[in-house]
XYZ file of C-alpha atoms in Angstrom:
702
model
C 1.278 201.385 -51.497
C 4.170 202.501 -51.424
C 5.941 202.601 -47.114
C 9.498 202.960 -46.182
C 11.111 200.412 -43.428
C 13.462 201.203 -40.849
C 14.944 197.486 -41.439
C 13.024 195.749 -43.528
C 15.049 192.394 -44.146
C 14.243 192.140 -40.412
C 9.898 192.945 -41.671
C 11.102 189.798 -44.383
C 12.099 187.405 -41.980
C 9.930 187.910 -39.072
C 6.729 187.539 -41.743
C 8.171 184.376 -44.209
C 8.774 182.659 -40.290
C 6.217 183.787 -38.549
C 4.562 182.481 -41.142
C 6.161 179.231 -41.532
C 5.686 178.235 -37.969
C 1.886 178.595 -37.989
C 1.123 176.820 -41.127
C 1.779 173.555 -40.152
C -1.649 174.165 -36.855
C -3.242 175.515 -40.457
C -2.711 172.286 -42.761
C -5.144 169.564 -41.519
C -8.659 170.663 -42.322
C -10.153 168.531 -44.444
C -10.678 168.415 -48.787
C -7.060 169.807 -48.741
C -5.155 168.961 -51.945
C -1.032 167.758 -52.682
C 0.287 170.863 -53.781
C 2.652 169.046 -55.652
C 3.413 170.399 -59.393
C 4.925 168.246 -61.996
C 7.782 169.772 -64.167
C 10.376 168.686 -66.748
C 12.611 170.787 -66.551
C 15.470 170.326 -65.456
C 14.616 166.217 -65.859
C 13.127 166.814 -69.266
C 10.387 163.550 -67.493
C 7.788 164.906 -65.711
C 8.644 164.872 -61.969
C 7.161 166.175 -59.265
C 9.050 169.380 -58.100
C 9.150 167.909 -54.184
C 11.255 165.240 -55.700
C 14.465 167.106 -57.940
C 17.640 168.019 -56.283
C 17.019 171.922 -57.006
C 15.090 174.428 -56.829
C 12.189 174.416 -59.531
C 9.057 176.288 -59.534
C 6.005 176.248 -61.514
C 3.031 179.077 -61.702
C 0.196 176.675 -63.134
C -1.644 178.945 -65.316
C -4.540 176.461 -66.428
C -7.385 178.364 -65.434
C -6.549 181.106 -66.745
C -4.440 184.212 -65.176
C -6.851 184.873 -62.247
C -7.444 188.406 -61.680
C -4.141 189.321 -63.653
C -4.300 191.176 -67.056
C -2.371 188.828 -69.343
C 0.567 190.986 -70.636
C 3.403 190.847 -68.908
C 4.935 187.660 -67.122
C 6.094 190.372 -64.457
C 1.859 189.626 -63.676
C 2.559 185.565 -63.068
C 6.892 185.957 -61.491
C 7.167 187.366 -58.572
C 5.675 184.192 -56.843
C 8.958 182.591 -57.520
C 11.892 182.690 -55.370
C 14.935 184.379 -56.541
C 13.344 185.677 -59.450
C 13.536 190.146 -59.780
C 10.422 190.722 -63.090
C 10.688 195.366 -63.215
C 7.913 196.011 -65.801
C 9.959 199.297 -66.938
C 6.377 200.666 -68.416
C 8.481 200.745 -71.822
C 7.101 198.476 -74.498
C 9.739 199.377 -76.458
C 12.735 197.614 -74.274
C 10.615 195.155 -72.418
C 10.877 193.290 -69.058
C 13.761 193.608 -67.192
C 14.406 190.220 -65.825
C 17.028 188.591 -63.351
C 17.476 185.578 -61.336
C 20.164 185.558 -58.379
C 21.694 188.234 -60.250
C 21.943 187.019 -63.491
C 20.846 189.354 -65.955
C 20.225 192.352 -64.349
C 22.793 194.569 -66.339
C 20.784 194.036 -69.529
C 19.775 197.463 -70.838
C 16.728 196.687 -72.691
C 15.556 192.585 -73.211
C 16.732 189.910 -71.077
C 19.724 188.439 -71.397
C 21.761 185.638 -69.216
C 18.320 183.620 -68.526
C 17.270 181.424 -70.909
C 13.561 181.992 -71.971
C 11.873 178.494 -74.047
C 8.228 178.216 -75.384
C 7.231 174.687 -75.284
C 10.774 173.889 -75.456
C 11.804 175.905 -78.604
C 14.346 178.662 -77.514
C 13.279 182.405 -77.100
C 16.780 183.350 -76.603
C 19.467 183.330 -79.447
C 22.908 181.789 -79.211
C 24.162 184.685 -78.374
C 22.249 184.902 -74.716
C 19.084 187.715 -75.753
C 16.013 187.187 -75.968
C 11.592 188.820 -75.187
C 9.943 187.963 -72.849
C 7.433 189.715 -74.777
C 7.760 186.532 -77.737
C 5.605 184.290 -74.562
C 2.188 184.500 -74.296
C 0.471 184.837 -71.718
C -3.281 184.266 -73.145
C -2.415 180.226 -74.590
C -0.176 179.599 -71.172
C -0.991 176.309 -69.257
C 2.087 176.536 -66.783
C 5.035 178.940 -66.321
C 8.607 176.320 -64.766
C 11.389 178.485 -63.330
C 14.799 176.489 -62.957
C 17.803 177.889 -60.235
C 20.744 176.985 -59.532
C 23.765 175.010 -60.053
C 21.222 172.316 -62.147
C 19.816 175.411 -64.654
C 23.271 175.737 -66.638
C 22.545 172.038 -67.909
C 21.219 173.961 -70.484
C 23.882 175.589 -71.540
C 25.818 178.981 -71.834
C 24.346 182.449 -70.797
C 21.446 180.230 -68.594
C 21.916 181.759 -65.251
C 18.087 180.043 -65.263
C 15.902 178.707 -67.000
C 12.378 180.115 -67.140
C 9.857 177.850 -69.661
C 6.832 178.653 -70.985
C 4.119 175.833 -71.903
C 1.394 176.837 -74.342
C -2.111 174.441 -73.100
C -2.717 171.317 -75.397
C -6.922 172.308 -77.043
C -9.100 169.374 -74.863
C -13.030 169.403 -74.540
C -16.022 170.009 -76.817
C -14.868 173.431 -78.904
C -15.527 177.238 -77.371
C -15.177 179.977 -78.764
C -14.196 183.275 -76.621
C -13.903 187.355 -76.544
C -12.676 189.064 -73.601
C -12.195 193.041 -73.361
C -10.373 194.534 -70.680
C -9.525 198.545 -70.416
C -8.003 200.926 -67.451
C -5.815 203.373 -66.437
C -3.921 205.765 -69.159
C -5.834 204.550 -72.590
C -4.890 201.111 -71.539
C -7.049 198.494 -73.324
C -6.642 194.321 -74.917
C -9.320 192.657 -76.711
C -8.595 189.687 -76.787
C -10.432 186.195 -78.895
C -9.695 182.576 -78.919
C -11.286 179.094 -79.997
C -9.822 175.571 -78.863
C -10.808 172.091 -78.758
C -9.972 168.691 -78.153
C -10.546 164.725 -77.923
C -8.922 161.717 -77.788
C -7.442 161.976 -80.990
C -5.928 166.126 -81.267
C -7.268 169.520 -80.748
C -6.530 172.830 -81.168
C -5.377 175.912 -79.856
C -6.039 179.482 -81.818
C -5.729 182.880 -80.089
C -5.178 186.439 -80.907
C -5.485 189.563 -78.834
C -4.795 193.909 -79.322
C -3.026 195.857 -76.290
C -2.660 199.581 -76.590
C -1.459 202.053 -74.154
C -0.529 205.801 -73.845
C 1.301 204.502 -71.683
C 2.140 205.966 -67.688
C 5.034 208.212 -69.179
C 5.028 210.933 -71.564
C 5.892 209.401 -74.817
C 5.484 205.745 -73.916
C 2.576 204.416 -76.030
C 2.802 201.646 -77.247
C 0.260 198.667 -79.196
C 1.404 194.606 -78.736
C -0.815 192.525 -81.700
C -0.257 188.683 -81.048
C -1.627 185.988 -82.642
C -0.686 182.057 -81.840
C -1.989 178.887 -83.468
C -1.244 174.821 -82.013
C -2.792 171.507 -83.737
C -1.804 168.061 -81.756
C -2.549 164.940 -82.869
C -1.843 161.895 -80.862
C -1.217 159.247 -84.111
C -0.752 156.136 -82.008
C -1.230 155.259 -78.233
C 2.768 155.588 -78.332
C 3.360 158.961 -79.705
C 2.491 163.191 -79.825
C 2.875 165.679 -82.495
C 2.580 169.355 -82.133
C 3.052 172.415 -85.001
C 2.517 176.363 -82.901
C 2.773 179.222 -85.134
C 3.213 182.592 -82.966
C 3.418 186.408 -83.501
C 4.535 189.742 -82.075
C 4.230 192.920 -83.623
C 4.314 196.249 -81.712
C 4.762 199.014 -84.370
C 6.141 202.351 -83.724
C 6.467 201.130 -80.164
C 7.320 205.156 -78.098
C 10.425 204.591 -76.426
C 10.207 207.691 -73.143
C 13.999 206.317 -72.094
C 15.066 206.672 -68.727
C 14.787 209.886 -66.128
C 17.491 212.046 -64.087
C 16.544 211.345 -60.188
C 15.781 215.119 -60.989
C 13.831 215.258 -63.165
C 12.214 212.070 -61.599
C 11.376 213.905 -58.402
C 9.676 216.676 -60.228
C 7.208 215.183 -62.654
C 7.830 210.954 -62.346
C 5.148 211.137 -65.681
C 8.142 213.004 -68.040
C 10.579 212.106 -70.340
C 13.994 212.901 -71.357
C 14.054 216.140 -73.847
C 16.402 213.839 -76.495
C 13.325 211.056 -76.733
C 11.081 213.635 -78.111
C 13.243 215.179 -80.096
C 15.011 211.894 -82.181
C 10.975 210.795 -81.748
C 12.691 207.719 -79.380
C 10.635 204.097 -80.462
C 10.555 200.738 -82.493
C 8.735 198.631 -84.372
C 9.001 194.828 -84.320
C 7.573 191.578 -86.397
C 8.482 188.451 -84.968
C 6.634 185.368 -86.564
C 7.757 181.721 -85.522
C 6.670 178.048 -86.071
C 7.854 175.014 -84.692
C 7.068 171.235 -84.085
C 7.628 169.316 -81.423
C 7.389 165.130 -81.738
C 6.972 162.565 -79.136
C 7.687 159.045 -79.256
C 7.702 156.147 -76.872
C 9.971 153.187 -77.530
C 8.742 150.665 -74.276
C 10.598 152.208 -71.444
C 12.035 154.255 -73.621
C 11.651 158.267 -75.150
C 12.056 159.788 -78.235
C 11.923 163.062 -78.490
C 12.122 165.998 -81.657
C 11.891 169.017 -81.864
C 12.054 171.998 -84.649
C 11.561 175.491 -85.064
C 12.861 178.328 -87.262
C 11.518 181.909 -87.799
C 12.388 185.919 -88.485
C 12.302 188.855 -86.607
C 12.413 192.636 -88.035
C 13.600 195.439 -85.713
C 14.312 199.255 -86.576
C 14.524 201.457 -83.502
C 15.186 205.096 -83.581
C 18.032 206.319 -80.484
C 18.980 209.429 -79.473
C 22.144 209.656 -80.188
C 22.922 213.266 -80.750
C 23.796 214.030 -84.574
C 26.510 216.144 -83.723
C 29.107 213.318 -81.552
C 30.975 210.618 -82.949
C 29.522 207.601 -82.897
C 26.372 208.824 -85.179
C 28.782 209.587 -87.735
C 31.171 206.454 -87.700
C 29.892 203.117 -87.520
C 25.999 202.463 -85.491
C 24.303 205.069 -86.310
C 21.465 206.531 -84.151
C 18.911 204.098 -85.881
C 19.264 199.998 -86.132
C 17.901 197.923 -88.478
C 17.916 194.260 -88.739
C 16.616 191.393 -90.554
C 17.055 187.831 -88.329
C 17.116 184.513 -89.488
C 16.786 181.562 -86.811
C 16.084 177.906 -86.917
C 16.940 174.988 -84.784
C 16.438 171.509 -83.054
C 16.253 169.293 -80.461
C 17.112 165.330 -80.448
C 17.345 163.970 -77.139
C 16.924 159.839 -75.779
C 15.400 159.436 -72.813
C 16.245 155.577 -71.009
C 15.414 153.786 -67.692
C 17.840 151.008 -67.026
C 16.095 148.821 -65.220
C 20.065 147.077 -64.635
C 20.497 149.865 -62.021
C 19.325 148.942 -58.833
C 16.566 151.344 -58.422
C 15.440 153.700 -60.818
C 18.019 154.734 -62.801
C 17.162 157.043 -66.106
C 19.985 158.168 -68.741
C 19.313 161.265 -71.225
C 21.691 161.645 -74.121
C 20.621 164.741 -76.239
C 21.945 167.841 -78.856
C 20.546 171.393 -79.556
C 21.210 173.565 -82.453
C 20.377 176.459 -82.749
C 21.511 179.595 -85.384
C 20.606 183.171 -85.607
C 21.848 185.503 -88.156
C 21.058 189.072 -88.486
C 21.196 191.319 -91.559
C 22.294 194.417 -89.433
C 22.691 198.319 -90.531
C 22.586 201.430 -88.982
C 22.036 204.848 -90.067
C 22.160 208.359 -89.098
C 18.592 209.196 -86.947
C 18.947 212.846 -88.617
C 18.861 213.827 -92.626
C 19.572 217.470 -93.445
C 17.893 219.552 -89.604
C 14.994 217.028 -89.726
C 15.860 214.908 -86.443
C 14.780 211.331 -85.699
C 14.727 210.240 -89.519
C 16.477 207.293 -90.760
C 19.067 208.929 -93.178
C 22.832 208.302 -94.486
C 24.107 204.669 -93.967
C 26.874 203.995 -91.373
C 26.664 199.800 -90.759
C 26.129 197.371 -92.862
C 26.936 193.370 -91.884
C 25.526 189.991 -91.605
C 26.184 188.903 -87.477
C 25.526 184.798 -87.148
C 25.682 183.218 -83.904
C 25.672 179.822 -84.003
C 25.098 177.203 -81.551
C 26.027 173.322 -80.522
C 25.700 171.722 -77.415
C 25.177 167.842 -76.922
C 24.918 167.148 -73.099
C 24.229 163.438 -70.946
C 22.374 163.416 -67.427
C 21.509 160.893 -65.321
C 18.434 160.796 -62.669
C 19.054 158.047 -59.938
C 17.094 157.378 -57.095
C 17.622 154.231 -54.970
C 16.605 154.401 -51.187
C 16.113 157.580 -49.687
C 18.623 158.899 -51.813
C 18.023 161.192 -55.313
C 20.680 162.248 -57.418
C 21.157 164.427 -60.784
C 23.758 164.157 -62.417
C 24.550 165.573 -66.406
C 27.433 167.429 -68.317
C 26.914 169.691 -71.603
C 29.233 170.853 -73.878
C 28.859 174.408 -75.164
C 29.669 176.122 -78.397
C 29.134 179.428 -79.206
C 30.739 180.793 -82.308
C 29.696 184.737 -83.486
C 31.069 185.406 -87.136
C 30.858 189.544 -88.516
C 30.827 189.932 -92.111
C 31.576 193.404 -92.578
C 30.289 194.666 -95.494
C 30.690 198.989 -94.813
C 34.036 198.975 -94.826
C 34.114 202.768 -94.896
C 35.711 202.470 -91.878
C 37.505 199.536 -92.119
C 37.042 196.051 -92.006
C 35.214 194.956 -88.657
C 34.415 191.457 -89.478
C 35.508 188.476 -87.838
C 35.077 185.370 -85.836
C 34.829 184.558 -81.840
C 33.829 180.888 -80.540
C 33.663 179.814 -77.044
C 33.400 176.341 -76.269
C 33.180 174.868 -72.488
C 32.063 172.042 -70.502
C 29.253 172.463 -68.417
C 28.584 170.411 -65.057
C 26.812 169.952 -62.550
C 25.932 167.149 -59.463
C 22.548 167.513 -57.124
C 22.266 164.220 -54.453
C 18.199 164.783 -52.284
C 18.452 162.799 -49.469
C 14.539 162.151 -47.624
C 14.433 161.869 -44.029
C 10.880 161.965 -43.693
C 7.895 161.396 -46.572
C 8.124 165.205 -46.001
C 11.275 166.801 -45.815
C 14.442 166.267 -48.326
C 17.576 167.890 -47.956
C 19.924 167.907 -50.618
C 23.021 170.064 -51.892
C 23.672 171.354 -55.687
C 27.403 172.372 -57.512
C 27.220 172.895 -61.138
C 30.284 175.042 -63.571
C 28.868 177.426 -66.127
C 29.684 180.241 -68.431
C 27.921 183.223 -70.332
C 28.912 184.413 -73.764
C 28.735 187.971 -74.513
C 25.975 188.968 -76.651
C 26.082 190.425 -80.317
C 25.201 194.069 -78.569
C 27.960 193.471 -75.920
C 30.671 192.980 -78.477
C 29.534 195.578 -80.799
C 31.889 198.121 -80.124
C 35.141 198.028 -78.362
C 36.533 200.100 -75.859
C 38.825 202.902 -77.184
C 38.145 204.870 -81.030
C 38.550 201.522 -83.134
C 35.568 200.832 -85.119
C 35.930 197.059 -84.712
C 33.526 194.712 -82.810
C 34.962 193.405 -79.773
C 36.496 189.844 -79.986
C 38.512 190.328 -77.389
C 35.815 189.876 -74.435
C 35.408 186.546 -72.645
C 33.468 184.709 -71.042
C 32.208 184.820 -67.399
C 33.249 181.276 -65.729
C 31.140 181.070 -62.875
C 30.417 177.605 -59.736
C 27.764 177.465 -58.522
C 26.749 175.877 -54.826
C 23.368 175.358 -53.023
C 22.128 173.756 -50.105
C 17.875 173.156 -49.311
C 15.203 171.856 -47.954
C 11.526 171.004 -49.298
C 8.937 170.526 -46.202
C 5.208 169.318 -46.509
C 2.911 170.968 -44.026
C -0.453 167.938 -44.493
C -0.878 167.635 -47.756
C -2.446 171.968 -47.310
C 1.044 173.617 -47.113
C 4.398 173.608 -48.770
C 7.565 175.200 -47.799
C 10.958 175.702 -50.123
C 14.038 177.287 -48.826
C 17.358 177.770 -50.201
C 20.440 179.398 -50.133
C 23.276 179.739 -52.263
C 26.776 181.516 -53.245
C 28.491 182.077 -57.014
C 31.755 182.333 -57.601
C 32.421 184.285 -61.156
C 35.944 184.937 -62.997
C 35.888 187.508 -65.452
C 32.405 189.450 -65.172
C 31.399 191.763 -68.198
C 30.731 194.760 -67.231
C 30.891 198.195 -69.489
C 33.385 199.548 -69.943
C 32.949 202.933 -71.649
C 29.515 204.487 -72.463
C 29.610 207.894 -74.648
C 27.365 209.031 -76.631
C 25.072 205.957 -76.964
C 27.728 203.865 -77.318
C 28.489 201.415 -75.332
C 31.443 199.246 -74.879
C 31.939 196.139 -72.179
C 35.202 194.558 -70.845
C 36.057 191.404 -68.726
C 35.688 192.944 -64.699
C 37.621 190.565 -62.065
C 36.119 188.177 -59.577
C 32.134 188.460 -58.156
C 30.164 186.465 -55.369
C 26.866 186.298 -55.020
C 25.391 184.965 -51.714
C 20.876 184.338 -51.371
C 18.511 182.865 -49.461
C 15.357 182.165 -50.810
C 11.988 181.119 -49.525
C 8.853 180.359 -50.479
C 5.562 178.680 -48.601
C 2.524 178.274 -50.794
C -0.598 177.429 -48.910
C -4.365 176.541 -48.969
C -5.364 177.544 -45.932
C -8.931 176.268 -45.872
C -11.263 175.755 -48.937
C -11.848 179.292 -49.796
C -8.796 180.570 -48.308
C -4.874 180.558 -50.550
C -1.946 182.681 -49.311
C 1.938 182.240 -51.507
C 4.936 184.162 -49.418
C 8.401 184.346 -51.147
C 11.145 185.947 -49.634
C 14.676 186.578 -51.424
C 17.861 187.706 -49.865
C 20.515 188.682 -52.488
C 24.090 189.991 -51.783
C 26.249 189.954 -54.801
C 29.607 192.201 -54.966
C 32.712 192.213 -56.568
C 35.433 190.765 -55.150
C 38.297 192.831 -57.145
C 39.026 196.268 -58.499
C 38.661 197.797 -61.235
C 39.058 200.722 -63.621
C 36.254 202.068 -65.867
C 36.086 205.693 -66.870
C 39.413 206.432 -65.762
C 38.271 206.156 -61.750
C 38.673 202.868 -59.719
C 35.501 200.488 -58.685
C 36.374 199.025 -54.868
C 35.464 195.827 -54.620
C 32.780 194.891 -52.052
C 30.844 197.434 -53.992
C 26.973 195.792 -54.333
C 26.383 195.203 -58.478
C 23.605 197.106 -60.422
C 20.270 196.536 -60.658
C 19.989 193.453 -58.325
C 17.868 194.394 -54.734
C 19.235 193.024 -51.518
C 15.856 191.915 -50.496
C 12.374 191.421 -52.142
C 9.373 189.643 -50.486
C 5.850 189.206 -51.662
C 3.519 188.201 -50.169
C -0.854 186.829 -51.826
C -3.984 186.634 -49.944
C -6.448 184.276 -52.062
C -10.178 184.570 -50.998
C -12.562 182.264 -52.894
C -16.278 182.272 -50.538
C -17.752 180.664 -53.469
C -16.811 179.188 -56.552
C -18.101 182.273 -58.783
C -15.786 184.617 -57.122
C -12.132 184.706 -56.273
C -10.505 187.862 -54.818
C -7.107 188.222 -54.089
C -4.606 190.566 -52.214
C -1.325 191.521 -53.296
C 1.740 192.742 -51.377
C 5.455 193.407 -52.681
C 8.602 194.839 -50.812
C 11.963 195.908 -52.819
C 14.545 197.488 -51.022
C 16.960 200.071 -53.240
C 18.756 199.622 -56.083
C 22.302 200.808 -57.134
C 22.005 201.901 -60.661
C 25.849 202.027 -61.661
C 29.198 200.497 -60.176
C 30.556 202.941 -58.426
C 27.888 202.994 -56.704
C 27.497 206.866 -55.266
C 25.008 207.745 -57.723
C 20.959 207.594 -55.623
C 19.915 204.818 -55.306
C 16.689 203.927 -56.696
C 15.015 204.065 -52.869
C 13.174 200.714 -51.394
C 9.159 200.624 -51.770
C 6.620 198.447 -51.421
C 3.309 198.075 -53.034
C 0.170 196.482 -52.583
C -2.651 195.788 -55.237
C -6.158 194.251 -55.076
C -7.872 192.584 -57.410
C -11.622 190.619 -58.106
C -12.630 187.936 -60.685
C -16.834 186.564 -61.587
C -17.802 184.250 -63.377
C -21.382 182.349 -64.197
C -22.612 180.163 -65.950
C -25.627 179.293 -68.026
C -26.062 176.365 -70.386
C -23.388 176.755 -73.378
C -21.915 180.072 -72.467
C -19.524 181.027 -69.194
C -19.411 185.142 -68.397
C -16.719 186.998 -66.369
C -15.743 190.036 -65.775
C -12.462 191.634 -63.352
C -11.901 194.762 -61.649
C -8.420 195.250 -60.515
C -6.295 198.414 -58.599
C -2.858 198.986 -58.351
C -1.257 201.081 -56.039
C -3.679 200.939 -53.754
C -2.423 203.985 -51.937
C -0.792 205.715 -55.141
C 2.516 205.737 -53.846
C 5.437 207.000 -56.577
C 8.384 205.061 -56.825
C 11.000 203.483 -59.042
C 10.025 200.525 -60.868
C 12.988 199.672 -62.623
C 16.358 201.140 -63.439
C 18.753 201.360 -66.717
C 21.976 200.275 -65.407
C 25.147 202.150 -66.012
C 22.874 204.990 -68.418
C 25.642 206.705 -70.314
C 23.799 210.139 -69.226
C 22.915 209.403 -66.275
C 19.182 208.206 -66.996
C 18.777 205.413 -64.870
C 14.880 205.899 -63.496
C 12.015 204.434 -64.685
C 8.845 205.992 -62.867
C 6.064 202.937 -61.965
C 2.165 203.621 -62.338
C 0.341 205.160 -59.220
C -3.343 204.522 -58.928
C -4.510 202.353 -62.132
C -7.805 200.702 -62.262
C -9.353 198.227 -64.992
C -12.172 196.417 -65.399
C -13.147 193.054 -68.122
C -15.801 191.476 -69.527
C -15.681 188.222 -71.311
C -18.106 185.567 -72.753
C -17.523 181.877 -74.421
C -19.657 179.577 -75.550
C -18.981 176.423 -76.081
C -20.558 173.712 -78.809
C -22.005 170.561 -77.852
C-alpha cells in the first residue's frame, strides 16, 4: 500500500515513541526470552550486542527467512536501522544498499560498505561488491555494523554487512522447495545437510527465474553452495566453503524519465531494447577458515580465491565519441581475486578487569583482464564490435590492525587502529589512443574509540568516535573529466570523522530498545564531474555533513505475538558550494539517493507451532535524484505486505507452505533511483500488487 502523509517525520516519531512507552508494560509476561544476540563483527570474539559500545545488529536466519522468498537482502535487512536497501527490480545492477548515506550514489552493485561472507570479503579492495553473492538460503545470521567502529574494517567501510552460513548439524536430511509468483517468478531449491560432534556439511543449489515487473527485465540466477567443517580436536575447527553465482543474459531495463514512469511504470527506455542491454555474470569462490585455541588465546586464519567473469552490453549510442574511443559500449572482464586474514586474539590476565588484545592483518588482491568493445557491428546493434579497450587493472590492499577490548567495573571500552593501504595499478595494452597506464597508492591510519557505561544491568550508554577514508573504485577512476583518454589518478580519497552517542535498554526479558544519534564530517566527497554520452567521470567536492537518529525496538509481546519497529532519520547535505557541469551546486543541498526518513514496522502472530503470520509496513520519504535537487524527487511512499508460513511434521518428514502478498493495496511508487543518470533516467518503478506461493518438504534420516 502506498500512502502519503502530510507530516511523515512526526508520524514516525509518534509511532516509535508511543510504542516504546507501552513496551515496558507488555514485557513482563511469563515465558519470555532474552533478546540479546551474540556477534563477532566489531569484536572478533562472540560478544552480546547489548555489551558492545557501538551500533551493531544481527538478523537471525537460523530457522529460515520465515515467509520471505530468500532471493534478496532487501527482504531481511529492512529490520536494521541506518540501512536503506532498495530493490531495483533489476538483477543486472543488483540491490542499492547504503549505510548512513554511504553507498547511496552507487549506480550498480554496492560500494562504500564492506561485504563479508564467513569472514571472506565479498567486496574488492577498491570497495565495489555485489550483494547477490550472499546466499540467503544458507544464512545462519547477518550482522550489521555501523558508525565509527566500522572504520576498523579498512577503507570503503562506511558500514559492514557480514553473513554467516550455518553449520551442518544433527541427523542428515535432504529437502526441496518450489515457489512461484507474479511476473513469471519461480524459484526451485534443493538442499542437504547434517553433522555431529566431529564435523558436518551443507549442500545447496537453487535456480530463480523471473520475467520481471518491467519490460526487458527478465533474469535467471543459479546459485550453488557447499560447506564442510571438521573439528580435528576440541581446540580447533576447520571449514571449507565453495559458492557460485551464475546469471546469463540478465536483461537491463535501465531507468525511466519521469514522464515515461508516470505514463507506464512497466515501460523501459527505448535504448534498452535497441541495444538489447544485458549482463552475464559467472562467479566462483573457494574459501578456508581455520580457528585454534591456545589456552585462552585464539588464532584465526582464512584464505580465499576465486574468479568472476562479466560481459555487459550498454546503451551508449553508436554515433557518440565514447563509443569510438577508449571504453566502447560493451564491458568485458575476467577477474581473479585472492587474499587472506591472520588474526591473534589474546586475553591479558595481568590487567585489571577483562582485557583482550587483538592483532591481525588482511591482504586482498583483485586483477581484472578488462576489455571494451563497440556495441555495434555494421548496422547491427547490441552486439560485440571492434576492440576499444584492453588493459589489466590490479587493486591490492594490505591492512595491519590492532584492537583492545577492556571491561572494568561498569565501563567497557573498545580502542583500535587500522593502517589501510590500497594500490590501483593499470597496464594499458590498447595504445591507439595513447597510454593510460599508471598507478596510485592510497594509505591512511584509521583510529576508533568507543566507551560504554552500564547505568543499570538493563541500561547502557555509549559514545564512539572514529576516522575513516573511502578510496575511489576502479569504475570511478576509469575516465578523467574532459576529452583526454586516461585514468583519473588525480582523484583523492574521501576522508571522514564520525561521532556517535547511543543507548541500549532492556525492558524485562522480552523487549529491547536501541537509540543512536550520529554526525559525520566528510572532506573531498567523491561526486560526479561529468556524465555525457554514457561515460561518467568523477571529482572531489568539498565537505559534506551527515546527521541522523536511529531507533529500533524488538519485542515479544507474548508467547504468540512479536513486533519490530525501526526508524532512521538522515539529514545528509553538502557543506560547501562546488561546480558541476557548468553550474554551481549550493551548500545545503541534500545528498541524492538518501531519504530523510525511513520507518519499518512488523507484527508477527504465531498462534501455534505450525503457523506464522506477519504483516510488514515500510514508509520512506522523498529521495532527491541529483546534486542540484532541481529534478523531480522520487515521491514518498508507504507499502504494506502480508505473509503466512505453515509447517507440518509426519515421522521423518517435514512439510511447509508459503503464501505472500506484497504491496497489498496495489499502489504505484518509485522503488529506487539511479543517482545522477546522464540521460535523466533516474527512476526505477516498483511492482504493484504481487503474489507468491510455495511448498517444500524435507526428509530426515534416522
